[in-house]
Coordinates of C-alpha atoms in Angstrom, one line a residue:
M59 CA 5.3 25.4 17.6
A60 CA 4.7 21.7 16.8
H61 CA 2.5 19.8 19.2
E62 CA 1.6 16.2 19.3
G63 CA -1.4 15.1 17.4
G64 CA -4.1 12.9 18.9
P65 CA -7.3 11.2 18.1
G66 CA -9.3 14.2 19.3
E67 CA -8.0 16.5 16.7
Q68 CA -10.1 15.1 13.9
G69 CA -12.4 18.0 13.7
D70 CA -10.1 19.9 11.3
W71 CA -10.5 17.2 8.7
G72 CA -13.7 15.1 9.2
G73 CA -17.3 16.0 8.8
V74 CA -19.8 16.5 6.0
P75 CA -19.2 18.9 3.1
G76 CA -20.5 22.3 4.0
H77 CA -20.4 21.8 7.8
S78 CA -17.8 22.7 10.3
G79 CA -14.4 21.1 9.6
W80 CA -14.8 21.7 5.9
G81 CA -14.3 24.6 3.6
A82 CA -17.2 25.8 1.4
G83 CA -16.6 26.1 -2.3
A84 CA -13.4 26.0 -4.3
W85 CA -10.0 27.2 -3.1
R86 CA -9.4 31.0 -3.0
P87 CA -6.0 32.5 -2.4
E88 CA -7.7 35.3 -0.6
G89 CA -8.1 32.9 2.3
W90 CA -4.9 34.1 3.9
G91 CA -4.9 37.8 3.2
G92 CA -6.0 38.4 -0.3
A93 CA -4.2 39.7 -3.4
G94 CA -4.5 43.3 -2.1
G95 CA -4.6 46.2 -4.6
Y96 CA -1.3 45.4 -6.3
G97 CA -2.1 42.0 -7.8
W98 CA 0.2 40.1 -5.5
A99 CA -0.8 37.4 -3.1
P100 CA 1.5 36.4 -0.2
P101 CA 2.8 32.8 -0.3
P102 CA 0.6 30.3 1.6
P103 CA 1.5 29.3 5.1
R104 CA 3.6 26.2 5.6
P105 CA 3.4 25.0 9.2
G106 CA 4.4 21.5 8.3
T107 CA 5.5 19.3 5.3
I108 CA 3.3 21.0 2.7
P109 CA 2.0 24.5 1.9
L110 CA -1.6 25.0 2.9
A111 CA -2.7 25.5 -0.7
P112 CA -3.5 23.3 -3.7
L113 CA -0.4 21.2 -4.5
D114 CA 1.3 21.0 -7.8
F115 CA 2.9 17.8 -9.2
G116 CA 6.3 18.4 -7.6
Q117 CA 4.8 19.4 -4.2
L118 CA 2.9 16.1 -4.1
L119 CA 6.0 14.1 -4.7
G120 CA 8.2 16.2 -2.5
G121 CA 5.6 16.3 0.3
G122 CA 5.7 12.5 0.4
F123 CA 9.4 12.5 0.8
K124 CA 9.4 15.3 3.4
T125 CA 6.6 13.5 5.4
F126 CA 8.7 10.3 5.4
T127 CA 12.0 12.0 6.5
R128 CA 10.2 13.9 9.2
Y129 CA 8.1 11.0 10.6
W130 CA 10.2 8.0 9.6
R131 CA 10.5 6.7 13.1
P132 CA 6.8 6.1 13.9
L133 CA 6.1 5.0 10.4
T134 CA 8.9 2.5 10.3
A135 CA 7.9 1.2 13.7
V136 CA 4.3 0.7 12.4
V137 CA 5.6 -1.2 9.4
V138 CA 7.8 -3.4 11.4
T139 CA 4.9 -4.1 13.8
A140 CA 2.4 -4.8 11.0
Y141 CA 4.6 -7.1 8.9
G142 CA 6.3 -8.7 11.8
A143 CA 2.9 -9.8 13.1
F144 CA 2.0 -10.9 9.6
M145 CA 5.2 -13.1 9.4
V146 CA 4.7 -14.6 12.9
I147 CA 1.0 -15.4 12.3
G148 CA 1.9 -16.8 8.8
A149 CA 4.6 -19.1 10.3
A150 CA 2.1 -20.3 12.9
A151 CA -0.5 -21.0 10.2
L152 CA 2.0 -22.9 8.1
A153 CA 3.2 -24.9 11.1
I154 CA -0.5 -25.8 11.9
A155 CA -1.3 -26.7 8.3
Y156 CA 1.8 -28.8 7.9
A157 CA 1.1 -30.7 11.2
A158 CA -2.5 -31.3 10.0
A159 CA -1.5 -32.4 6.4
H160 CA 1.8 -34.1 7.2
G161 CA 0.4 -37.6 6.9
H162 CA -1.3 -36.8 3.5
L163 CA 1.9 -35.2 2.2
K164 CA 4.0 -38.2 3.2
T165 CA 1.6 -40.5 1.4
L166 CA 1.7 -38.4 -1.8
T167 CA 5.5 -38.1 -1.8
S168 CA 6.0 -41.8 -1.5
L169 CA 3.8 -43.1 -4.3
D170 CA 6.6 -44.0 -6.7
G171 CA 4.4 -43.6 -9.8
A172 CA 1.3 -45.1 -8.2
P173 CA -2.1 -43.2 -8.5
A174 CA -2.6 -40.5 -5.8
P175 CA -5.4 -41.4 -3.3
A176 CA -8.2 -38.9 -3.7
S177 CA -8.7 -38.4 0.0
D178 CA -5.0 -37.3 0.5
L179 CA -5.0 -35.1 -2.6
H180 CA -8.2 -33.4 -1.5
A181 CA -6.9 -32.8 2.0
V182 CA -3.7 -31.2 0.8
V183 CA -5.5 -29.0 -1.8
A184 CA -8.0 -28.0 0.9
W185 CA -5.3 -26.9 3.3
A186 CA -3.5 -25.0 0.4
V187 CA -6.7 -23.1 -0.4
V188 CA -7.3 -22.3 3.2
L189 CA -3.8 -21.0 3.6
G190 CA -4.0 -18.9 0.4
V191 CA -7.3 -17.3 1.4
L192 CA -6.1 -16.6 5.0
G193 CA -2.8 -15.2 3.7
L194 CA -4.6 -12.9 1.3
V195 CA -6.9 -11.6 4.0
A196 CA -3.9 -11.1 6.3
L197 CA -2.0 -9.2 3.6
V198 CA -4.9 -6.9 2.8
T199 CA -5.3 -6.2 6.6
V200 CA -1.6 -5.4 7.0
Q201 CA -1.6 -3.1 3.9
S202 CA -4.7 -1.4 5.1
L203 CA -3.1 -0.7 8.5
V204 CA -0.1 0.8 6.8
T205 CA -2.3 2.9 4.5
A206 CA -4.1 4.1 7.7
A207 CA -0.8 5.0 9.3
C208 CA 0.2 7.0 6.3
A209 CA -3.0 8.9 6.3
V210 CA -2.8 9.7 10.1
T211 CA 0.8 10.8 9.6
V212 CA 0.0 13.1 6.7
Q213 CA -2.8 14.7 8.8
D214 CA -0.2 15.6 11.5
G215 CA 2.5 16.5 9.0
A216 CA 0.4 19.0 7.1
L217 CA 0.0 21.0 10.3
G218 CA 3.4 20.4 11.7
R219 CA 2.3 18.4 14.6
A220 CA 4.6 16.0 16.3
T221 CA 3.5 12.4 16.8
T222 CA 4.7 9.1 18.2
Y223 CA 4.6 5.4 17.4
R224 CA 1.9 4.7 19.9
A225 CA -0.3 7.6 18.7
V226 CA 0.0 6.6 15.0
L227 CA -0.6 2.9 15.7
G228 CA -3.5 3.6 18.0
R229 CA -5.4 5.9 15.7
S230 CA -4.7 3.5 12.7
L231 CA -6.1 0.5 14.6
R232 CA -9.2 2.4 15.6
R233 CA -9.9 3.1 11.9
L234 CA -8.6 -0.3 10.5
G235 CA -12.1 -1.8 10.1
P236 CA -13.5 0.9 7.8
A237 CA -10.2 1.2 5.9
L238 CA -10.1 -2.6 5.4
G239 CA -13.7 -2.5 4.1
A240 CA -12.9 0.3 1.7
S241 CA -9.7 -1.5 0.5
A242 CA -11.6 -4.7 -0.1
A243 CA -13.4 -3.2 -3.1
S244 CA -10.1 -2.3 -4.7
W245 CA -8.7 -5.8 -4.1
L246 CA -11.8 -7.3 -5.5
L247 CA -11.4 -5.2 -8.7
G248 CA -7.8 -6.3 -8.8
L249 CA -8.8 -9.9 -9.0
V250 CA -10.4 -9.3 -12.4
P251 CA -7.0 -8.8 -14.2
A252 CA -5.6 -11.7 -12.2
A253 CA -8.4 -14.0 -13.4
L254 CA -7.9 -12.8 -16.9
F255 CA -4.2 -13.4 -16.7
M256 CA -4.9 -17.0 -15.5
G257 CA -7.3 -17.4 -18.3
V258 CA -4.6 -16.4 -20.9
G259 CA -2.2 -18.8 -19.3
L260 CA -4.7 -21.6 -19.6
A261 CA -5.5 -20.7 -23.2
N262 CA -1.7 -20.7 -24.0
G263 CA -1.4 -24.2 -22.4
A264 CA -4.5 -25.5 -24.2
F265 CA -3.7 -24.2 -27.7
T266 CA 0.1 -24.6 -27.8
S267 CA -0.1 -28.2 -26.7
H268 CA -1.2 -29.2 -30.3
I269 CA 1.3 -29.9 -33.0
R270 CA 0.1 -27.1 -35.2
P271 CA -1.5 -24.5 -32.7
D272 CA -3.9 -21.9 -34.1
P273 CA -2.6 -18.4 -33.0
A274 CA -6.1 -16.8 -33.2
P275 CA -7.5 -18.0 -29.9
I276 CA -4.3 -17.0 -28.1
L277 CA -4.4 -13.5 -29.7
I278 CA -8.0 -13.1 -28.7
A279 CA -7.2 -14.1 -25.1
Y280 CA -4.5 -11.5 -24.9
L281 CA -6.8 -8.8 -26.3
V282 CA -9.5 -9.8 -23.8
M283 CA -7.0 -9.5 -20.9
I284 CA -5.7 -6.1 -22.0
A285 CA -9.2 -4.8 -22.6
G286 CA -10.5 -6.1 -19.3
S287 CA -7.6 -4.7 -17.4
A288 CA -8.0 -1.3 -18.9
V289 CA -11.7 -1.3 -18.1
V290 CA -11.0 -2.2 -14.5
V291 CA -8.3 0.5 -14.0
W292 CA -10.9 3.4 -14.4
P293 CA -13.2 2.4 -11.5
A294 CA -10.2 1.2 -9.4
L295 CA -8.6 4.6 -9.6
R296 CA -11.8 6.4 -8.8
I297 CA -12.0 4.6 -5.5
V298 CA -8.3 4.7 -4.7
L299 CA -8.7 7.4 -2.0
A300 CA -11.4 5.4 -0.2
P301 CA -9.1 3.9 2.7
T302 CA -7.6 7.3 3.3
V303 CA -11.1 8.9 3.4
A304 CA -12.3 6.3 5.9
V305 CA -9.4 7.1 8.2
V306 CA -9.4 10.9 8.0
E307 CA -13.1 11.5 7.9
S308 CA -14.1 8.7 10.3
C309 CA -16.8 7.4 8.0
G310 CA -17.8 3.9 6.9
P311 CA -16.6 1.9 3.9
R312 CA -19.6 2.8 1.6
A313 CA -19.4 6.5 2.4
A314 CA -15.7 6.4 1.9
L315 CA -16.1 4.8 -1.6
R316 CA -18.7 7.5 -2.6
R317 CA -16.4 10.2 -1.3
S318 CA -13.4 8.9 -3.2
W319 CA -15.4 8.5 -6.4
T320 CA -16.4 12.2 -6.1
L321 CA -12.9 13.5 -5.2
V322 CA -11.1 11.8 -8.0
G323 CA -13.7 12.8 -10.5
G324 CA -12.3 15.5 -12.8
A325 CA -8.7 14.6 -11.8
W326 CA -8.4 11.0 -13.0
W327 CA -5.4 11.5 -15.2
R328 CA -3.6 13.7 -12.8
T329 CA -4.2 11.1 -10.0
L330 CA -3.0 8.3 -12.3
G331 CA 0.2 10.2 -13.3
V332 CA 1.1 11.1 -9.7
L333 CA 0.6 7.6 -8.4
L334 CA 2.6 6.1 -11.3
V335 CA 5.5 8.4 -10.8
A336 CA 5.5 7.8 -7.1
G337 CA 5.4 4.0 -7.6
C338 CA 8.3 4.2 -10.1
V339 CA 10.3 6.3 -7.7
A340 CA 9.7 3.8 -4.9
G341 CA 10.4 0.9 -7.2
F342 CA 13.7 2.4 -8.4
A343 CA 14.8 3.0 -4.8
A344 CA 13.8 -0.5 -3.8
G345 CA 15.7 -2.0 -6.8
F346 CA 18.8 0.0 -5.9
V347 CA 18.8 -1.0 -2.3
N348 CA 18.2 -4.6 -3.3
V349 CA 21.2 -4.6 -5.5
V350 CA 23.4 -3.1 -2.8
L351 CA 22.2 -5.6 -0.2
E352 CA 22.6 -8.5 -2.6
V353 CA 26.2 -7.5 -3.3
L354 CA 26.9 -7.3 0.4
G355 CA 25.3 -10.7 0.8
I356 CA 27.5 -12.2 -1.9
V357 CA 30.7 -10.6 -0.5
G358 CA 29.7 -11.7 3.1
T359 CA 28.9 -15.2 1.9
A360 CA 32.3 -15.6 0.2
G361 CA 34.1 -14.3 3.2
A362 CA 32.1 -16.6 5.5
F363 CA 33.0 -19.6 3.4
A364 CA 36.6 -18.6 3.3
A365 CA 36.7 -18.2 7.0
S366 CA 35.0 -21.5 7.9
D367 CA 35.8 -25.1 7.4
G368 CA 33.5 -27.5 5.6
S369 CA 31.5 -28.5 8.6
G370 CA 30.6 -24.9 9.5
A371 CA 29.7 -23.8 6.0
T372 CA 26.0 -24.1 6.4
I373 CA 26.0 -22.1 9.7
A374 CA 28.2 -19.5 8.0
L375 CA 25.9 -19.2 5.0
A376 CA 22.8 -18.9 7.3
S377 CA 24.5 -16.2 9.4
V378 CA 24.9 -14.0 6.3
L379 CA 21.8 -14.8 4.2
I380 CA 19.2 -14.6 7.0
P381 CA 20.1 -11.0 8.1
V382 CA 20.4 -9.9 4.5
S383 CA 17.1 -11.4 3.6
V384 CA 15.3 -9.8 6.7
A385 CA 16.9 -6.5 5.7
L386 CA 15.7 -6.7 2.1
I387 CA 12.1 -7.4 3.3
L388 CA 12.2 -4.5 5.8
V389 CA 13.8 -2.0 3.5
E390 CA 11.3 -2.8 0.7
C391 CA 8.3 -2.5 3.1
V392 CA 9.6 0.9 4.4
I393 CA 10.3 2.2 0.8
M394 CA 6.8 1.3 -0.3
L395 CA 5.5 3.7 2.3
Y396 CA 6.4 6.5 -0.1
P397 CA 3.5 5.8 -2.6
Q398 CA 1.0 5.6 0.3
L399 CA 2.1 9.0 1.7
V400 CA 1.8 10.5 -1.8
L401 CA -1.7 8.9 -2.1
A402 CA -2.7 10.6 1.2
L403 CA -1.4 13.9 -0.1
V404 CA -3.5 13.5 -3.3
Y405 CA -6.5 13.3 -1.0
V406 CA -5.5 16.5 0.8
D407 CA -4.9 18.3 -2.5
R408 CA -8.2 17.3 -3.9
R409 CA -10.0 18.6 -0.8
M410 CA -8.0 21.8 -1.0
R411 CA -9.0 22.3 -4.6
T412 CA -12.7 21.4 -4.4
E413 CA -13.7 22.1 -0.8
N414 CA -11.4 24.9 0.4
L415 CA -9.8 22.8 3.0
A416 CA -6.8 25.0 3.1
E417 CA -8.7 27.9 4.8
V418 CA -9.9 25.6 7.5
L419 CA -6.5 24.2 8.2
I420 CA -5.0 27.7 8.2
R421 CA -7.5 28.7 10.9
S422 CA -6.7 25.7 12.9
V423 CA -2.9 26.3 13.0

């Protein structure tokens, strides 16, 4: 019978390889009764969303979907809480920045061709940089919280445990710091392709501004960007499980990075394939929902205009577009939970294959 998971039920998952809470050695089907004398092994137990055995490609993708359908309420509530707080804090930061830089902006927008004062320009640029950095940090924090929530939910889902919004949010917040530290390494690696992309853009602008541009520098810039991005992908994927490790195993960022590097080793291409397919599935679903909501928005806007006079057109337009826009944002955030759930299942699968986690979980059910 399902029971509610809690923070004290970490012992089935966390620990150091070889000690309690972990399996020893590779997975063996004999863990739940053996093959017997007839060459037949019973199917692995399935108390929750996945069978307690190494997962194949389809089980990883299907397990993510089953986890979401079973636990969509607490997961959606955590997403709404996280991104809602992000939007509120972002709006407050924008308001503060605008109030502080309003005078400088007013000066810059009323120059009528005159040179821009350096002090006003520097003040506006400084506020823009501050907002950009704070926004990036806030976004990484929110996504780390969502990743932690997915890891916590997969823990409960694998064993068939019920959970609640408060339990998921509480456990995720307690491990947010290490998960954020582990995520920072991936984000820093992600800045390398972004910097290369900006370099290619600058190269295009520099060399195509001439009357007879030389294509060789542009081609070299594109080749450097492609090669640099390819080089970054390999270490980035090796540490992709680090936030999940930090949450499930209650370890620090450095230990989580080392564990992820070890777990993904030997399964790099499989991990890449699973995450690419999960991302494509989520992207297709998000695109389909976007089209549906946009069509509804267009129809609703046309109906609102037809039903209102000229003076109320703006209010009618806002009454349709604002709910549709909010719905678009929420739906996309919820749909993008799916790749995170699949990522957590990849972690479970790697431990089942290399550390015999299945036997430990079977004994704990």
